Amino acid sequence: MSASDASESLAEKHSEQTDLRLLIPAAAGWLTAVVLVAQELSTALWTAGVAVALVLAVVVVHRRSGLRGWATLAGVAVVVAGMAVASGLQVEGLRAGPVMELAKAEAAVKVRLKVDGDPSVRSGSSTRRPPYVVVRATVEEVSGRGETTRVRTPVLVVGSIRWKDVRFGQHVEASGRLQQVDRGSDVAAMLSSRMPPRVLDEPGWWLRAAERVRAGLRESVAEEPEAVRGLVPALVMGDESGLPPEVAEDFKTTGLTHLSAVSGTNLTLLLAFVLPLARLLGVRARGLTAVGLVMVVVFVVLARPQPSVLRAAAMGLVALAAMTGASGRRAVRSLSVAVVGLLLLDTSLARSAGFALSVLATAGIVLLGPPWRDALARWMPMRLAEAISCPLAAQLACTPVVAWLSGQVSLVAVAANLLAGPAVGPATILGFGAAGIALLSADLARLLGWLAGWPARWIILVAEQGADLPGASSAWPATVVGVAVLTILCLALVIGLHRILARPIAMLLAVVLLAVVVLRPVRSLGWPPGDWLMVACDVGQGDGLVLGAGSGTAVVVDTGPDPAAMNRCLRELGVKRVPVLVLSHFHADHAGGLAGVLQGRKVDEIEVTPYFAPAAEYKRVADLAAVHRIPIRVVGFREKRAVGPITWTALWPARVPALSPSGKPSAASSEEGSPENNASIAMMVEVSGLKMLMTGDLEPESQRAVVATGVDLRADVLKVPHHGSSQQDPGFIAATRARLAVISLGAENDYGHPAPRTLDLLSRQGMRIARTDTSGSIAILKTDDRLSLISKGPSRP
């Protein structure tokens, strides 16, 4: 018998052991929860009644005719009935009490809350929206409209930065305004609070002990580089708060995100280390089970007993059982029970992307991992076969959902997981050791933290180098059709891949083909076009403009608010060198993404406005430039510059308002609107005969001042000032005589951009309008003296 025949027989044997019928009730229950999680209780009970009737009908028919498969049908009906009841009860639980009614009226309330999560600090999209905090909580008492009611209703708190110090398990008193949330959400309302909370008590002793352990781990790596400082706690207990955004983006591109999030991987590694150690110490049978359960409890307490942690614990146990000798039937049964059990406990998980990814990854490991491992093991060592088959199966199973969420497909995920895999175990186990020993000895904990930092460095290096490959990820349309096509492709691979894995030559050819695609990628669905002149990157609510200056070279004007989004756009465009980076002004939605431009690229110079405000953002830019040894120069009024085929003239600012010694506008300043916006750099750019007017966030006062200078503003393309806000001077817009108006802004932003009156003004001037919120990144080309556009499409549905 040939090696391939033997591997196929092993795969057939595995499929015989695996009864896929056990997954049918779980899938039916999941679908039921997706449909009913936002429905009325009456609808859910009606569905449950139909399912119960189906069970009775199946049993009757079975007794009379010996119907085959009756158990599966009955199981489906029972699970559907249970899930329908659970969904209805959860919806009714959210609606119990006055919270949801108060939210409909957007009532001001005073509440007593129990904090159910760790506070997450979010950055505002501009300086007009300061940083804020998001945290989950349960309302235990609410006072509004003259009545006080005791309840138990989950809400999402969006508070001022003064909420950042609340702790998991605390009770606090707060005031704010309740607002509605989308149907199907796992909370009843959103509480918007600008006032600081009043702490009523401290968390329970066990939560305080867990926090001491978590703090000990963070302290043990406090002297390590920033990326290591953030990654080790993320590996051990899913604490991503210290992970730099650029590292998180690299993990996303290379398919390593599951390592830094609370996932089954963390628990699986812990059990895979502790259980063999317990076995060496003589623990057997039920003792091993007890040790495993204790470690699960410890993990859940350290990572916080939240739905995502409980989900991770359940999926980690299933995956560990599947890869440590459990039969296919038992592994599938465990997965099915875990899915149904978790959904019955919290039916809102049915619509959770994290839950879907956990289930699909575990299903891939359980169903696809063993036969693919056996196929590879015919011609390579078993350990290596397992190391390849696990990430391959998990990645392939998750690919359609990842594409739906991110609009891209990682082509290096399997290789990155294979290279990073050997370092994950040591970093995680040493990190767990540092966390525990920190309670006894800070010095010994620092030693273990230092040791954990070395494998963490390797993981970071794999992520950075993998993400920098030209074809590390491929853009994919995040639409129903796009994801359906990708799902069909993945199913085709599932059907035929074990034949490729069983044949060394076929496997080698597949690896070579993938390497060619990654190192010299084929353009993804026409993006980016090869002859683009300017691209308005989809960076959310902000500006990020790229001017092509030759192969791998570009001038960048503004960087958007998000380093990850700006880095992704430049990576897609193949930009490796930036001779000049222009920051029109120092608002975060124009300068916040600077780190993304600097990641893996050579930036020769940063050109800035002479108005160094806001002071904090200017300091951040100056510090980043100093770290990377990049000179900063101030733009000069009417100066002309050239980089390759690009030439430009600075049309503004001709003057800037005075700043006080504190870095704030002086009282003598008479600027309308924002002085930072009015001090934006305005540039007339010309490339290949195409004239483009870049305007930053100029507001009417400065727009009129630019016109008053007498400069020729005629252009082919106008970058509309201030994301299309209503603050536009009609004379300035008319003077440009542009054929195309580009508006860079974020979808569903909080500012009402673009303003209807501005869209009407542009239309009356005969301009074609292109928007990044609806079209995604926009490339401008010039062919035979004709202006043309190609858009990538929005990054999310």
CSV table of C-alpha atoms in Angstrom, one decimal, residues 21-321:
chain,number,residue,atom,x,y,z
A,21,ARG,CA,-24.7,14.1,13.2
A,22,LEU,CA,-23.8,15.3,16.7
A,23,LEU,CA,-23.0,18.8,15.2
A,24,ILE,CA,-26.5,19.1,13.6
A,25,PRO,CA,-28.4,19.9,16.9
A,26,ALA,CA,-25.6,22.4,17.9
A,27,ALA,CA,-25.8,24.1,14.5
A,28,ALA,CA,-29.6,24.2,14.6
A,29,GLY,CA,-29.5,25.7,18.1
A,30,TRP,CA,-27.0,28.3,17.1
A,31,LEU,CA,-29.1,29.4,14.1
A,32,THR,CA,-32.2,29.5,16.3
A,33,ALA,CA,-30.4,31.8,18.8
A,34,VAL,CA,-29.2,34.1,15.9
A,35,VAL,CA,-32.8,34.5,14.7
A,36,LEU,CA,-34.6,34.8,18.0
A,37,VAL,CA,-32.1,36.7,20.2
A,38,ALA,CA,-33.8,40.0,19.3
A,39,GLN,CA,-37.4,38.7,19.2
A,40,GLU,CA,-40.3,39.0,21.6
A,41,LEU,CA,-40.9,36.2,24.2
A,42,SER,CA,-44.1,35.2,22.4
A,43,THR,CA,-42.3,34.5,19.2
A,44,ALA,CA,-39.7,32.5,21.0
A,45,LEU,CA,-42.3,30.4,22.9
A,46,TRP,CA,-44.2,29.8,19.7
A,47,THR,CA,-41.0,28.5,18.1
A,48,ALA,CA,-40.4,26.3,21.2
A,49,GLY,CA,-43.9,24.9,20.9
A,50,VAL,CA,-43.4,24.0,17.3
A,51,ALA,CA,-40.2,22.2,18.1
A,52,VAL,CA,-41.8,20.2,21.0
A,53,ALA,CA,-44.6,19.2,18.6
A,54,LEU,CA,-42.0,18.0,16.1
A,55,VAL,CA,-40.4,15.9,18.8
A,56,LEU,CA,-43.7,14.2,19.6
A,57,ALA,CA,-44.5,13.7,16.0
A,58,VAL,CA,-41.1,12.1,15.3
A,59,VAL,CA,-41.5,9.8,18.3
A,60,VAL,CA,-44.9,8.6,17.2
A,61,VAL,CA,-43.7,8.0,13.6
A,62,HIS,CA,-40.7,6.1,14.9
A,63,ARG,CA,-42.8,3.8,16.9
A,64,ARG,CA,-45.1,3.0,14.0
A,65,SER,CA,-42.6,2.9,11.1
A,66,GLY,CA,-39.1,2.5,12.6
A,67,LEU,CA,-37.9,5.8,11.0
A,68,ARG,CA,-34.1,6.0,10.7
A,69,GLY,CA,-32.4,9.1,12.0
A,70,TRP,CA,-35.2,9.9,14.3
A,71,ALA,CA,-32.8,10.5,17.2
A,72,THR,CA,-31.0,13.2,15.3
A,73,LEU,CA,-34.3,14.9,14.3
A,74,ALA,CA,-35.6,14.7,17.9
A,75,GLY,CA,-32.3,16.1,19.2
A,76,VAL,CA,-32.5,19.0,16.8
A,77,ALA,CA,-36.1,19.8,17.9
A,78,VAL,CA,-35.2,19.6,21.6
A,79,VAL,CA,-32.2,21.9,21.2
A,80,VAL,CA,-34.2,24.3,19.1
A,81,ALA,CA,-37.0,24.4,21.7
A,82,GLY,CA,-34.5,25.0,24.5
A,83,MET,CA,-32.7,27.7,22.6
A,84,ALA,CA,-35.9,29.4,21.8
A,85,VAL,CA,-37.0,29.5,25.4
A,86,ALA,CA,-33.5,30.7,26.5
A,87,SER,CA,-33.5,33.5,23.8
A,88,GLY,CA,-36.9,34.7,24.9
A,89,LEU,CA,-36.0,34.7,28.6
A,90,GLN,CA,-32.9,36.6,27.9
A,91,VAL,CA,-34.7,39.2,25.9
A,92,GLU,CA,-37.4,39.5,28.6
A,93,GLY,CA,-34.6,39.7,31.2
A,94,LEU,CA,-33.2,42.8,29.4
A,95,ARG,CA,-36.6,44.3,29.2
A,96,ALA,CA,-37.5,43.7,32.9
A,97,GLY,CA,-37.6,46.9,34.9
A,98,PRO,CA,-37.6,50.5,33.6
A,99,VAL,CA,-34.0,50.7,32.1
A,100,MET,CA,-35.0,50.0,28.5
A,101,GLU,CA,-38.0,52.4,28.7
A,102,LEU,CA,-35.9,55.1,30.2
A,103,ALA,CA,-33.3,54.6,27.4
A,104,LYS,CA,-36.0,55.1,24.8
A,105,ALA,CA,-36.8,58.5,26.4
A,106,GLU,CA,-33.0,59.2,26.8
A,107,ALA,CA,-33.7,60.0,30.4
A,108,ALA,CA,-31.2,61.4,32.9
A,109,VAL,CA,-30.7,58.8,35.7
A,110,LYS,CA,-28.8,58.1,38.8
A,111,VAL,CA,-27.7,54.4,39.1
A,112,ARG,CA,-25.9,52.0,41.3
A,113,LEU,CA,-23.7,49.7,39.2
A,114,LYS,CA,-21.6,46.6,39.6
A,115,VAL,CA,-18.6,46.8,37.3
A,116,ASP,CA,-18.5,43.6,35.1
A,117,GLY,CA,-15.3,44.2,33.1
A,118,ASP,CA,-12.1,46.1,32.9
A,119,PRO,CA,-12.3,49.7,31.7
A,120,SER,CA,-11.1,50.3,28.1
A,121,VAL,CA,-9.7,53.8,27.2
A,122,ARG,CA,-10.6,54.8,23.7
A,123,SER,CA,-9.2,57.8,21.8
A,124,GLY,CA,-11.5,60.4,20.3
A,125,SER,CA,-11.3,60.8,16.5
A,126,SER,CA,-10.2,64.4,17.0
A,127,THR,CA,-9.3,66.8,19.7
A,128,ARG,CA,-12.9,67.9,19.8
A,129,ARG,CA,-13.7,64.5,21.3
A,130,PRO,CA,-11.4,63.8,24.2
A,131,PRO,CA,-10.5,60.2,25.2
A,132,TYR,CA,-13.3,58.3,26.8
A,133,VAL,CA,-13.8,55.0,28.7
A,134,VAL,CA,-16.0,52.0,27.8
A,135,VAL,CA,-16.8,49.4,30.5
A,136,ARG,CA,-19.6,46.8,31.0
A,137,ALA,CA,-21.7,47.0,34.2
A,138,THR,CA,-24.9,45.7,35.7
A,139,VAL,CA,-27.5,48.3,37.0
A,140,GLU,CA,-28.7,47.2,40.4
A,141,GLU,CA,-30.7,50.3,41.2
A,142,VAL,CA,-31.9,53.1,39.0
A,143,SER,CA,-33.5,56.4,39.8
A,144,GLY,CA,-35.2,58.3,37.0
A,145,ARG,CA,-38.4,60.2,36.3
A,146,GLY,CA,-39.0,60.5,40.1
A,147,GLU,CA,-38.9,56.7,40.8
A,148,THR,CA,-36.3,54.4,42.2
A,149,THR,CA,-36.3,50.7,41.2
A,150,ARG,CA,-34.1,47.8,42.1
A,151,VAL,CA,-33.1,45.8,39.0
A,152,ARG,CA,-30.4,43.6,37.6
A,153,THR,CA,-29.9,44.9,34.1
A,154,PRO,CA,-26.7,44.8,32.0
A,155,VAL,CA,-25.6,48.1,30.4
A,156,LEU,CA,-22.6,49.5,28.5
A,157,VAL,CA,-21.1,52.6,30.2
A,158,VAL,CA,-19.4,55.2,28.0
A,159,GLY,CA,-17.9,57.6,30.5
A,160,SER,CA,-15.3,60.4,30.8
A,161,ILE,CA,-11.7,59.6,31.3
A,162,ARG,CA,-12.3,59.7,35.0
A,163,TRP,CA,-13.9,56.2,34.7
A,164,LYS,CA,-10.6,54.6,33.9
A,165,ASP,CA,-9.8,53.7,37.5
A,166,VAL,CA,-12.9,51.6,38.2
A,167,ARG,CA,-12.1,48.0,38.9
A,168,PHE,CA,-13.8,44.7,38.0
A,169,GLY,CA,-16.2,43.7,40.8
A,170,GLN,CA,-16.6,47.2,42.4
A,171,HIS,CA,-19.9,48.8,43.1
A,172,VAL,CA,-20.2,52.4,42.1
A,173,GLU,CA,-22.8,55.1,42.0
A,174,ALA,CA,-23.0,57.3,38.9
A,175,SER,CA,-25.3,59.7,37.0
A,176,GLY,CA,-25.7,60.0,33.3
A,177,ARG,CA,-28.2,59.6,30.4
A,178,LEU,CA,-29.5,56.3,29.2
A,179,GLN,CA,-29.6,55.7,25.4
A,180,GLN,CA,-31.0,52.9,23.3
A,181,VAL,CA,-28.8,50.1,21.7
A,182,ASP,CA,-29.4,48.0,18.7
A,183,ARG,CA,-31.8,45.0,19.0
A,184,GLY,CA,-30.0,41.8,19.6
A,185,SER,CA,-27.4,43.4,21.8
A,186,ASP,CA,-26.4,41.7,25.0
A,187,VAL,CA,-27.0,44.9,27.0
A,188,ALA,CA,-30.3,46.7,27.6
A,189,ALA,CA,-29.0,50.3,27.1
A,190,MET,CA,-25.9,52.5,27.0
A,191,LEU,CA,-25.2,54.9,29.9
A,192,SER,CA,-23.4,58.0,28.8
A,193,SER,CA,-21.8,59.6,31.9
A,194,ARG,CA,-19.6,62.7,32.0
A,195,MET,CA,-19.4,62.8,35.8
A,196,PRO,CA,-16.9,60.7,37.7
A,197,PRO,CA,-18.3,57.6,39.5
A,198,ARG,CA,-18.4,57.3,43.3
A,199,VAL,CA,-16.9,54.1,44.5
A,200,LEU,CA,-19.1,52.4,47.1
A,201,ASP,CA,-16.9,49.3,47.9
A,202,GLU,CA,-14.0,47.2,46.8
A,203,PRO,CA,-14.0,44.0,44.8
A,204,GLY,CA,-14.2,40.6,46.6
A,205,TRP,CA,-11.1,39.2,48.2
A,206,TRP,CA,-10.6,36.7,45.4
A,207,LEU,CA,-10.7,39.4,42.8
A,208,ARG,CA,-8.3,41.5,44.7
A,209,ALA,CA,-6.0,38.5,45.0
A,210,ALA,CA,-6.3,38.0,41.2
A,211,GLU,CA,-5.5,41.7,40.6
A,212,ARG,CA,-2.3,41.4,42.7
A,213,VAL,CA,-1.2,38.4,40.6
A,214,ARG,CA,-1.9,40.3,37.4
A,215,ALA,CA,-0.1,43.4,38.7
A,216,GLY,CA,2.8,41.1,39.7
A,217,LEU,CA,3.1,39.8,36.1
A,218,ARG,CA,3.0,43.4,34.7
A,219,GLU,CA,5.7,44.4,37.2
A,220,SER,CA,7.9,41.4,36.3
A,221,VAL,CA,8.2,42.6,32.7
A,222,ALA,CA,8.2,46.3,33.5
A,223,GLU,CA,11.9,46.7,32.4
A,224,GLU,CA,11.4,45.0,29.1
A,225,PRO,CA,10.8,46.8,25.7
A,226,GLU,CA,7.3,48.1,25.2
A,227,ALA,CA,6.2,45.4,22.8
A,228,VAL,CA,7.4,42.6,25.2
A,229,ARG,CA,5.8,44.5,28.2
A,230,GLY,CA,2.5,44.3,26.4
A,231,LEU,CA,2.7,40.8,24.9
A,232,VAL,CA,3.6,38.7,27.9
A,233,PRO,CA,0.5,39.6,29.9
A,234,ALA,CA,-1.6,39.2,26.7
A,235,LEU,CA,-0.2,35.6,26.3
A,236,VAL,CA,-0.8,34.6,29.9
A,237,MET,CA,-4.2,36.1,30.6
A,238,GLY,CA,-5.4,38.0,27.6
A,239,ASP,CA,-4.6,41.4,29.0
A,240,GLU,CA,-4.1,43.4,25.8
A,241,SER,CA,-4.1,46.8,27.4
A,242,GLY,CA,-0.4,47.3,27.0
A,243,LEU,CA,0.0,45.9,23.5
A,244,PRO,CA,1.2,48.7,21.1
A,245,PRO,CA,-1.3,49.2,18.2
A,246,GLU,CA,1.3,48.5,15.5
A,247,VAL,CA,2.1,45.1,17.1
A,248,ALA,CA,-1.6,44.3,17.4
A,249,GLU,CA,-2.0,45.1,13.7
A,250,ASP,CA,1.0,42.8,12.8
A,251,PHE,CA,-0.7,40.0,14.8
A,252,LYS,CA,-3.9,40.6,12.9
A,253,THR,CA,-2.1,40.5,9.5
A,254,THR,CA,-0.2,37.3,10.3
A,255,GLY,CA,-3.1,35.4,11.9
A,256,LEU,CA,-1.6,35.5,15.4
A,257,THR,CA,-4.3,37.5,17.1
A,258,HIS,CA,-5.6,34.4,19.0
A,259,LEU,CA,-2.3,34.4,20.9
A,260,SER,CA,-2.9,37.9,22.4
A,261,ALA,CA,-6.6,37.6,23.1
A,262,VAL,CA,-8.4,35.6,25.7
A,263,SER,CA,-8.7,32.3,23.9
A,264,GLY,CA,-8.6,28.6,24.4
A,265,THR,CA,-4.9,28.7,23.4
A,266,ASN,CA,-3.9,30.2,26.8
A,267,LEU,CA,-5.7,27.6,28.8
A,268,THR,CA,-4.6,24.7,26.5
A,269,LEU,CA,-1.0,25.6,27.0
A,270,LEU,CA,-1.4,25.9,30.7
A,271,LEU,CA,-3.0,22.4,31.0
A,272,ALA,CA,-0.6,20.9,28.5
A,273,PHE,CA,2.2,21.9,30.9
A,274,VAL,CA,0.6,21.2,34.3
A,275,LEU,CA,-1.1,17.8,33.6
A,276,PRO,CA,2.1,16.0,32.4
A,277,LEU,CA,3.9,17.6,35.4
A,278,ALA,CA,1.2,16.2,37.7
A,279,ARG,CA,1.5,12.8,36.1
A,280,LEU,CA,5.3,12.8,36.7
A,281,LEU,CA,4.6,13.5,40.4
A,282,GLY,CA,2.4,10.5,40.6
A,283,VAL,CA,-1.1,12.0,40.2
A,284,ARG,CA,-3.4,9.6,38.4
A,285,ALA,CA,-7.1,9.2,37.2
A,286,ARG,CA,-9.5,11.4,39.2
A,287,GLY,CA,-6.5,13.3,40.7
A,288,LEU,CA,-5.6,14.5,37.2
A,289,THR,CA,-9.1,15.6,36.6
A,290,ALA,CA,-9.1,17.5,39.9
A,291,VAL,CA,-5.8,19.2,39.0
A,292,GLY,CA,-7.2,20.2,35.6
A,293,LEU,CA,-10.4,21.6,37.1
A,294,VAL,CA,-8.4,23.6,39.6
A,295,MET,CA,-6.2,25.1,36.8
A,296,VAL,CA,-9.3,26.0,34.8
A,297,VAL,CA,-10.7,27.8,37.9
A,298,VAL,CA,-7.4,29.6,38.4
A,299,PHE,CA,-7.3,30.7,34.7
A,300,VAL,CA,-10.9,32.0,34.8
A,301,VAL,CA,-10.3,34.0,37.9
A,302,LEU,CA,-7.0,35.5,36.6
A,303,ALA,CA,-8.5,36.4,33.2
A,304,ARG,CA,-11.8,37.5,34.8
A,305,PRO,CA,-15.0,35.4,34.8
A,306,GLN,CA,-16.5,37.2,31.7
A,307,PRO,CA,-18.4,35.5,28.8
A,308,SER,CA,-15.3,35.6,26.6
A,309,VAL,CA,-13.2,33.9,29.2
A,310,LEU,CA,-15.8,31.2,29.9
A,311,ARG,CA,-16.0,30.6,26.2
A,312,ALA,CA,-12.2,30.4,25.9
A,313,ALA,CA,-12.1,27.9,28.8
A,314,ALA,CA,-14.7,25.6,27.2
A,315,MET,CA,-13.1,25.7,23.8
A,316,GLY,CA,-9.7,25.2,25.2
A,317,LEU,CA,-10.8,22.0,27.0
A,318,VAL,CA,-12.4,20.7,23.8
A,319,ALA,CA,-9.3,21.4,21.7
A,320,LEU,CA,-7.0,19.8,24.3
A,321,ALA,CA,-9.1,16.7,24.5
